[in-house]
Short mmCIF file of C-alpha atoms and ligand atoms in Angstrom, two decimals:
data_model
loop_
_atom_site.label_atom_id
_atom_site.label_comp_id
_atom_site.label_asym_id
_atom_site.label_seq_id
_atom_site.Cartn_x
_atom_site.Cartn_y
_atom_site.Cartn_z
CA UNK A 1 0.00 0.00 0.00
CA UNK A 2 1.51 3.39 -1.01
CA UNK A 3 1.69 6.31 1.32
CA UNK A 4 -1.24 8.24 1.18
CA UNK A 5 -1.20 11.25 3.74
CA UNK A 6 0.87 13.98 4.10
CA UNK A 7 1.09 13.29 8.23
CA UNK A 8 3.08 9.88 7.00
CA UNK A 9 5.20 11.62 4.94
CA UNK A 10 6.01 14.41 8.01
CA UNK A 11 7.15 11.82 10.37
CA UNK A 12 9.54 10.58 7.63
CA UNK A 13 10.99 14.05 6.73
CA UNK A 14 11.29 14.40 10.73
CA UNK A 15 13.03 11.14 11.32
CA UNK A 16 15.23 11.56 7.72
CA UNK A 17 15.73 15.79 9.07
CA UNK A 18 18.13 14.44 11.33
CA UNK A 19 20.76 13.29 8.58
CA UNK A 20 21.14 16.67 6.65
CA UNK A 21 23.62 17.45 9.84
CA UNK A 22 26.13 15.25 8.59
CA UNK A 23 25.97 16.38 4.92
CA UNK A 24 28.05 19.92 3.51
CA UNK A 25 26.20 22.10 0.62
CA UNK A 26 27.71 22.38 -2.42
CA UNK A 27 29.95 25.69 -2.74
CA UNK A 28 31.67 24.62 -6.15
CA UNK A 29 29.08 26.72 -7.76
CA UNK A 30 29.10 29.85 -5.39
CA UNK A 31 25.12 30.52 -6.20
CA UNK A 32 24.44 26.97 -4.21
CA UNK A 33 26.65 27.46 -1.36
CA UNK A 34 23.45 29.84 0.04
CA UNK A 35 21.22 27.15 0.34
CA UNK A 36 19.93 26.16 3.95
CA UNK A 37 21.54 22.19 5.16
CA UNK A 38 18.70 21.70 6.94
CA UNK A 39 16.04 22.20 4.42
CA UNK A 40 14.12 18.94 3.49
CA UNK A 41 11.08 18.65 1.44
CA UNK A 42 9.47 15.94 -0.50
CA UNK A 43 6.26 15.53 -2.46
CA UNK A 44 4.57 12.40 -3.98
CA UNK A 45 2.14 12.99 -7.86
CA UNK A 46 0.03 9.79 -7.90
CA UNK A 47 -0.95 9.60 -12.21
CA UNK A 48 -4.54 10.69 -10.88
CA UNK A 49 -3.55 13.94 -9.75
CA UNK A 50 -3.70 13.48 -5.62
CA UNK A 51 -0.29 14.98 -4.66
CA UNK A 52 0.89 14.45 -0.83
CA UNK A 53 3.90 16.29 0.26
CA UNK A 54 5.63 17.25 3.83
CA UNK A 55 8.33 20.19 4.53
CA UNK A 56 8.71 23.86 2.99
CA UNK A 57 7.54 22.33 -0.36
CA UNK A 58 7.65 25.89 -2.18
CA UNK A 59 10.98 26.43 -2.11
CA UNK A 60 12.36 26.02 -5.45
CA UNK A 61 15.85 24.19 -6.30
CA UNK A 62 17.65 24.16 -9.42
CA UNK A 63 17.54 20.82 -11.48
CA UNK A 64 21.35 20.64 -11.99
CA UNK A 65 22.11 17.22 -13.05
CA UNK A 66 18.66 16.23 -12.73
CA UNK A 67 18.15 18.14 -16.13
CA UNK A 68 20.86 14.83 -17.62
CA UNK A 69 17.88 12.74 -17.70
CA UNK A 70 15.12 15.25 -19.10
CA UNK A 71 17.91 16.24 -21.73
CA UNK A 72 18.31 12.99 -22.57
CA UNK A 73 14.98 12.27 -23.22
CA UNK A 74 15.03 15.30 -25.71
CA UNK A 75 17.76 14.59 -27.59
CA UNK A 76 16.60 10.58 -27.86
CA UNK A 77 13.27 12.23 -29.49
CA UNK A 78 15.51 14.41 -31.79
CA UNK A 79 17.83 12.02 -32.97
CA UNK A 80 16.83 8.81 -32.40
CA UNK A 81 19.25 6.18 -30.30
CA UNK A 82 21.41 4.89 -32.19
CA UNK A 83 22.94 8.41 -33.28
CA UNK A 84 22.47 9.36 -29.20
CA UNK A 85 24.12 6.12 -28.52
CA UNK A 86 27.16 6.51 -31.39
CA UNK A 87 28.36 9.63 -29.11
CA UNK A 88 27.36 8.81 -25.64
CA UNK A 89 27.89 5.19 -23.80
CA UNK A 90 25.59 2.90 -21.79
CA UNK A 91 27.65 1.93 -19.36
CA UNK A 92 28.38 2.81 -15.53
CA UNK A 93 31.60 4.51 -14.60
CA UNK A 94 32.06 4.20 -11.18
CA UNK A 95 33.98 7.26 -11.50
CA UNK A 96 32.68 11.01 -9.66
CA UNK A 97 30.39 13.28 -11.66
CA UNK A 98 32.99 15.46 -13.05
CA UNK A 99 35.64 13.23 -13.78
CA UNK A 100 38.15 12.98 -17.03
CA UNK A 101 39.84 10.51 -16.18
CA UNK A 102 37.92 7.65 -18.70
CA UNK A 103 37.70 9.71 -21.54
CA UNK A 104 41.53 9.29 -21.60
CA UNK A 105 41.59 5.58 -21.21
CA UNK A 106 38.79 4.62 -23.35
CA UNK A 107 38.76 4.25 -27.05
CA UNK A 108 37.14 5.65 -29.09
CA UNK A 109 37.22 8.97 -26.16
CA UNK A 110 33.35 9.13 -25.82
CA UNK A 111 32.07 9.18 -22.35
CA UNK A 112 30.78 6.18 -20.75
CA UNK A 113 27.00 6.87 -20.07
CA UNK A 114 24.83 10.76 -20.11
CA UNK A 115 24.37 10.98 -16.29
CA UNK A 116 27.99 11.86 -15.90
CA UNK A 117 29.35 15.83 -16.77
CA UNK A 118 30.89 14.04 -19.84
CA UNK A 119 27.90 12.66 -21.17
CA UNK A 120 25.12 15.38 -20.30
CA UNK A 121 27.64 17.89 -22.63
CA UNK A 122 27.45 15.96 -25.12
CA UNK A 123 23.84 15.25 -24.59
CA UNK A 124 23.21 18.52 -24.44
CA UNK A 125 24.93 19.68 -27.53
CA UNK A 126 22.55 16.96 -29.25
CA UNK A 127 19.54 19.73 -28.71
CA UNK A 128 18.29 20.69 -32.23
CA UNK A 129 17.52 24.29 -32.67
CA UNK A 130 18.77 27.02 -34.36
CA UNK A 131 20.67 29.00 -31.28
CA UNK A 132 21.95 28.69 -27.88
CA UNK A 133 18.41 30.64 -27.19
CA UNK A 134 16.40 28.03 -29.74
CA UNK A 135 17.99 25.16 -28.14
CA UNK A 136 16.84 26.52 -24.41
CA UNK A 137 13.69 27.41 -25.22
CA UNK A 138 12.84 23.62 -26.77
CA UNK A 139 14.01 22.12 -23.41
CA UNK A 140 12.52 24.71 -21.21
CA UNK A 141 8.94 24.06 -23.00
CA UNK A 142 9.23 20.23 -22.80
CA UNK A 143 9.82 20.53 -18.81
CA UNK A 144 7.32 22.93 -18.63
CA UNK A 145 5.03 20.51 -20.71
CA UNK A 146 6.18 17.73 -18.06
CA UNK A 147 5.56 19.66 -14.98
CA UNK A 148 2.52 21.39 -16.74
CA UNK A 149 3.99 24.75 -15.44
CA UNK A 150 4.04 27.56 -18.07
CA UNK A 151 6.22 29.84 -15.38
CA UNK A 152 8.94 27.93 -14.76
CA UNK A 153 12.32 29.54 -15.92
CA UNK A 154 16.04 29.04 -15.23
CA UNK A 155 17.36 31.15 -12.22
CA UNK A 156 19.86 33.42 -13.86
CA UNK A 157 21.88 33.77 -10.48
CA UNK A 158 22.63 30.27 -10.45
CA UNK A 159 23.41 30.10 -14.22
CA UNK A 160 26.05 33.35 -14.08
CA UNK A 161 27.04 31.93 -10.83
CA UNK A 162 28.25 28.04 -12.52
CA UNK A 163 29.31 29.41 -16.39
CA UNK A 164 32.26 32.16 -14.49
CA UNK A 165 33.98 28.95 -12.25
CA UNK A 166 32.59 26.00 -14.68
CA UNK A 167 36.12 24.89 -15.32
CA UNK A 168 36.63 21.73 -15.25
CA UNK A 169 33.19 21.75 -17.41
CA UNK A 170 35.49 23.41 -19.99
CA UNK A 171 38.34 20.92 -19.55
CA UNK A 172 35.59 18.14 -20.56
CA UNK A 173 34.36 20.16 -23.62
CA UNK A 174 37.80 20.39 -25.29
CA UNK A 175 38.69 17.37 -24.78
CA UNK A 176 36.06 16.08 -26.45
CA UNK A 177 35.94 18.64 -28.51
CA UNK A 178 39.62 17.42 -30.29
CA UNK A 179 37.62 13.80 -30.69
CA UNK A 180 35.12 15.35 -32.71
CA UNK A 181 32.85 13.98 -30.24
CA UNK A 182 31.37 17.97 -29.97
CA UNK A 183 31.90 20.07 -32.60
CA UNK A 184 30.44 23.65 -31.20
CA UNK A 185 32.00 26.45 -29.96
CA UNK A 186 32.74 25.40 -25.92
CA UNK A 187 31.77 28.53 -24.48
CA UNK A 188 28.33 28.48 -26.33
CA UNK A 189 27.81 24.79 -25.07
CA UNK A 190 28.90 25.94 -21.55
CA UNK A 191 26.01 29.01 -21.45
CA UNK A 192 23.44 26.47 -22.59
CA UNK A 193 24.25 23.92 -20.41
CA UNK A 194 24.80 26.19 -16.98
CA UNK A 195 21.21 27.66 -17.71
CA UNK A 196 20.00 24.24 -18.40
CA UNK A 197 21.52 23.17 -14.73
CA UNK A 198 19.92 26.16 -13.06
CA UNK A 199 16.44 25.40 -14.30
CA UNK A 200 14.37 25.58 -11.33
CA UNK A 201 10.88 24.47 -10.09
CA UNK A 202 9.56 23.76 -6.55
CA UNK A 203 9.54 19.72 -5.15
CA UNK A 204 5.60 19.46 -6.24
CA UNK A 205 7.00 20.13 -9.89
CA UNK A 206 9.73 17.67 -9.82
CA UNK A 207 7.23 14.93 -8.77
CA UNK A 208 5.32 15.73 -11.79
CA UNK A 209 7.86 15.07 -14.16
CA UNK A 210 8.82 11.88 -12.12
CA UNK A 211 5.50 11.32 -12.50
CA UNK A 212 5.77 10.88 -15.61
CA UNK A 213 8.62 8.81 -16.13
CA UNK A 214 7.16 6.51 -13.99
CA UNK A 215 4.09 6.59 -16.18
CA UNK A 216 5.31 5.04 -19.14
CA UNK A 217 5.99 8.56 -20.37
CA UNK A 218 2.13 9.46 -20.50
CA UNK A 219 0.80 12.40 -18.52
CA UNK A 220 -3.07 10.68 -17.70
CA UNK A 221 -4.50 13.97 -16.57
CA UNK A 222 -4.17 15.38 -20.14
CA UNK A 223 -3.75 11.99 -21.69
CA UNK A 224 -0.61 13.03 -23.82
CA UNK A 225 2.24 11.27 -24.30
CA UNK A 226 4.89 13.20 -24.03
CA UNK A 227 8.00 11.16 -24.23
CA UNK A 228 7.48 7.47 -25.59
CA UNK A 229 7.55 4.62 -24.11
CA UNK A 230 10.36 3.27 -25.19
CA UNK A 231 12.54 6.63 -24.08
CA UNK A 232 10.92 6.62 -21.11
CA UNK A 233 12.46 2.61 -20.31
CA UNK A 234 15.97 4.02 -21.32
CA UNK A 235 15.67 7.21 -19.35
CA UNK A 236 14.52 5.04 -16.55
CA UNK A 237 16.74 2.07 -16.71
CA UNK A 238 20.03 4.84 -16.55
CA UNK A 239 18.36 6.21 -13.00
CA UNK A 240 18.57 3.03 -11.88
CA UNK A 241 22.67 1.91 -13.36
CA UNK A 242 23.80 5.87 -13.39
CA UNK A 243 21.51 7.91 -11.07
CA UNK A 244 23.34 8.73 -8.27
CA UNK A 245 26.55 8.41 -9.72
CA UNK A 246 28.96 6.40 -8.06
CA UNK A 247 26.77 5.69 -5.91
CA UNK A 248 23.84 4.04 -7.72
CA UNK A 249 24.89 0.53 -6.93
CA UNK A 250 24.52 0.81 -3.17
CA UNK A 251 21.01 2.82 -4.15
CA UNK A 252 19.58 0.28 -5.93
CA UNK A 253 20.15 -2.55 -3.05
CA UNK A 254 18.93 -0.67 -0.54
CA UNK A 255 16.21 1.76 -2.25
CA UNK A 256 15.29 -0.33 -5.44
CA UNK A 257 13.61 2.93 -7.05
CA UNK A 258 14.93 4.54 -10.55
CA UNK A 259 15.87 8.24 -9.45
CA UNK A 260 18.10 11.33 -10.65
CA UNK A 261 20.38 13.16 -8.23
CA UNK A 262 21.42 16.78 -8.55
CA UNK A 263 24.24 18.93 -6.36
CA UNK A 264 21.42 21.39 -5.61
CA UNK A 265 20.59 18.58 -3.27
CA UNK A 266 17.44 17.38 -5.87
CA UNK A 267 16.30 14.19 -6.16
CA UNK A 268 13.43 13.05 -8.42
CA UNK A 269 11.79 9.25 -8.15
CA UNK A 270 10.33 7.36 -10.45
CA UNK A 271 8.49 4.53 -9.26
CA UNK A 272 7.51 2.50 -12.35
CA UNK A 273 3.59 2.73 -13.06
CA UNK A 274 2.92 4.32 -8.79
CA UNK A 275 4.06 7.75 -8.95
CA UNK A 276 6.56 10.34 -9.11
CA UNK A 277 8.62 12.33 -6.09
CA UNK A 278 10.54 15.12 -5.86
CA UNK A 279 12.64 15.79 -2.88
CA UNK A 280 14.92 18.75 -1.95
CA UNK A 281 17.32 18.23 0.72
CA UNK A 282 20.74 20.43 0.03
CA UNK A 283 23.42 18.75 2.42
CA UNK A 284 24.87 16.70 0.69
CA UNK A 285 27.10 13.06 0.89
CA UNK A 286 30.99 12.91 -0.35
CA UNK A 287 29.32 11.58 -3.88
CA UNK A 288 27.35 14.89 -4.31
CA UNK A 289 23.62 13.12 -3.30
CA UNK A 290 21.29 14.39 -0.68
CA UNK A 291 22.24 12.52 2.69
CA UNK A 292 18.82 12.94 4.46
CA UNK A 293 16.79 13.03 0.73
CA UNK A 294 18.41 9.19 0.86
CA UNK A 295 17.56 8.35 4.17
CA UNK A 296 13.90 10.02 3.49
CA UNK A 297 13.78 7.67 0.41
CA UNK A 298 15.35 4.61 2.47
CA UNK A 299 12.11 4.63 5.06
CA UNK A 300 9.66 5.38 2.25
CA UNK A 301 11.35 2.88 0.91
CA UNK A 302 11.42 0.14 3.02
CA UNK A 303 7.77 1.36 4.60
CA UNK A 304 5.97 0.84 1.52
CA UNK A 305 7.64 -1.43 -0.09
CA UNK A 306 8.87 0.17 -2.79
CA UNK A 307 11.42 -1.20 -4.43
CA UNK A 308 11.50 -2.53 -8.26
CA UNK A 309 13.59 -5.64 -7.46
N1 LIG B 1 25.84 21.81 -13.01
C1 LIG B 1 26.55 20.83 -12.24
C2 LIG B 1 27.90 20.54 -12.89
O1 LIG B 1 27.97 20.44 -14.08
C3 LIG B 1 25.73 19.58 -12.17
C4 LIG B 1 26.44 18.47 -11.43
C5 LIG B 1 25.56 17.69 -10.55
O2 LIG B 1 24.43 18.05 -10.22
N2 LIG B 1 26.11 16.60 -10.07
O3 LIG B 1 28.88 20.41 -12.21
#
């Protein structure tokens, strides 16, 4: 039996509150280093539109590398998989987010799956349009679509705040920029893909678009599909293998639910054909996950039964 009530969800984000003390915000990208460690929030989109939710749900977050997965799912609509899957692996690193060191050893130099910094660039410099602006605006209206939000918008603070100290970003982009693996000009790439990171929407919102993951890719209020079905199984499936980074492994024994982590301290469930959740907790583990948005998805977890395996 799923939760239902927002009182069962409080005495989680109570118990899983306790955790954010031994977590650190992220201060790589100045902008982030603001937000409050002991925030959590989390809300739960059933497909029939009841939404439950505990903590200060309407604060908003920016998606960071939550966006990998929404990009992806873009840019496998654009251009198909197999010319998605010619540029970008399938395959787990076990490696941080932001880490170079594979693209050395492998050959040919493309990264090893999209979830990493690697992979989401060149995801990202997939998106078809006809500018940087183009390109935004396509991804901007399919989250929108998802989270059936016409306001949301990128926070510009955040976006400034990553593209000035986005370095090692840069590093990534050359070097895969001399293995043809992108081909447009790096600092262009880096502006769309900072305001893509600092794309920003309240925990209620991020259910939604969970939501509909977890759906199959359907949206059954307006009875769309927005992403098919088959996207939706390979956005999913990487949650699960590449979600949490190097940390997915360990997620999947103990939480069993396909989800994407950000460094804003994001994390967005999928639970296949249930519902969608959206959690915000900003202290964060040594990996870069939310250490009391795990815990909070540990009891829901193991409470409800919840896991896919
Ligand atoms: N914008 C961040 C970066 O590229 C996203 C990383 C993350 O959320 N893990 O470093």
């Amino acid at each position: 039996m799923p939760c239902q009530s927002s009182d069962e969800l409080n005495i989680l984000v109570k118990e899983a509150r306790e955790y954010t003390k031994e977590g650190k915000v992220a201060n790589y990208i100045p902008a982030l280093g603001r937000a409050n460690p002991h925030d959590l929030s989390i809300a739960i989109q059933y497909p029939d539109g009841q939404c439950i939710s505990a903590g200060d749900i309407e604060r908003k977050i920016s998606l960071q590398s939550i966006s990998k997965v929404i990009s992806l799912a873009l840019v496998l609509m654009d251009r198909g998989s197999n010319y998605v899957f010619e540029r970008v692996g399938m395959e787990p690193t076990g490696d941080p987010f932001n880490s170079i060191a594979k693209l050395e050893t492998l050959s040919p130099a493309k990264p090893l799956n999209p979830m990493i910094n690697a992979g989401a660039l060149v995801v990202t410099h997939m998106i078809k349009g006809n500018s940087i602006e183009d390109r935004f605006q396509r991804l901007l209206s399919f989250i929108r679509e998802m989270a059936n939000d016409s306001t949301i918008d990128y926070c510009e603070d955040v976006a400034q705040s990553e593209f000035k100290t986005a370095y090692l970003n840069r590093a990534l982009c050359y070097f895969l920029k001399q293995h043809h693996i992108i081909e447009e000009d790096v600092e262009k790439l880096i502006d769309l893909y900072t305001k893509q990171c600092a794309i920003e929407m309240n925990c209620l919102e991020l259910a939604r678009i969970g939501m509909i993951f977890a759906m199959d890719g359907v949206d059954l209020e307006s009875g769309k599909q927005i992403i098919p079905v088959h996207i939706s199984r390979i956005c999913k499936t990487f949650m699960v293998t590449c979600g949490m980074y190097n940390a997915s492994g360990e997620f999947a024994i103990k939480i069993g639910i396909p989800a994407k982590s950000g460094v804003s301290g994001g994390i967005m469930g999928a639970v296949p054909g249930k519902f969608g959740i959206g959690i915000f907790g900003p202290a964060l583990d040594e990996k870069g996950n939310s250490v009391a948005g795990i815990k909070l998805l540990e009891l829901l977890s193991r409470n409800y039964k919840l896991s896919m395996f």
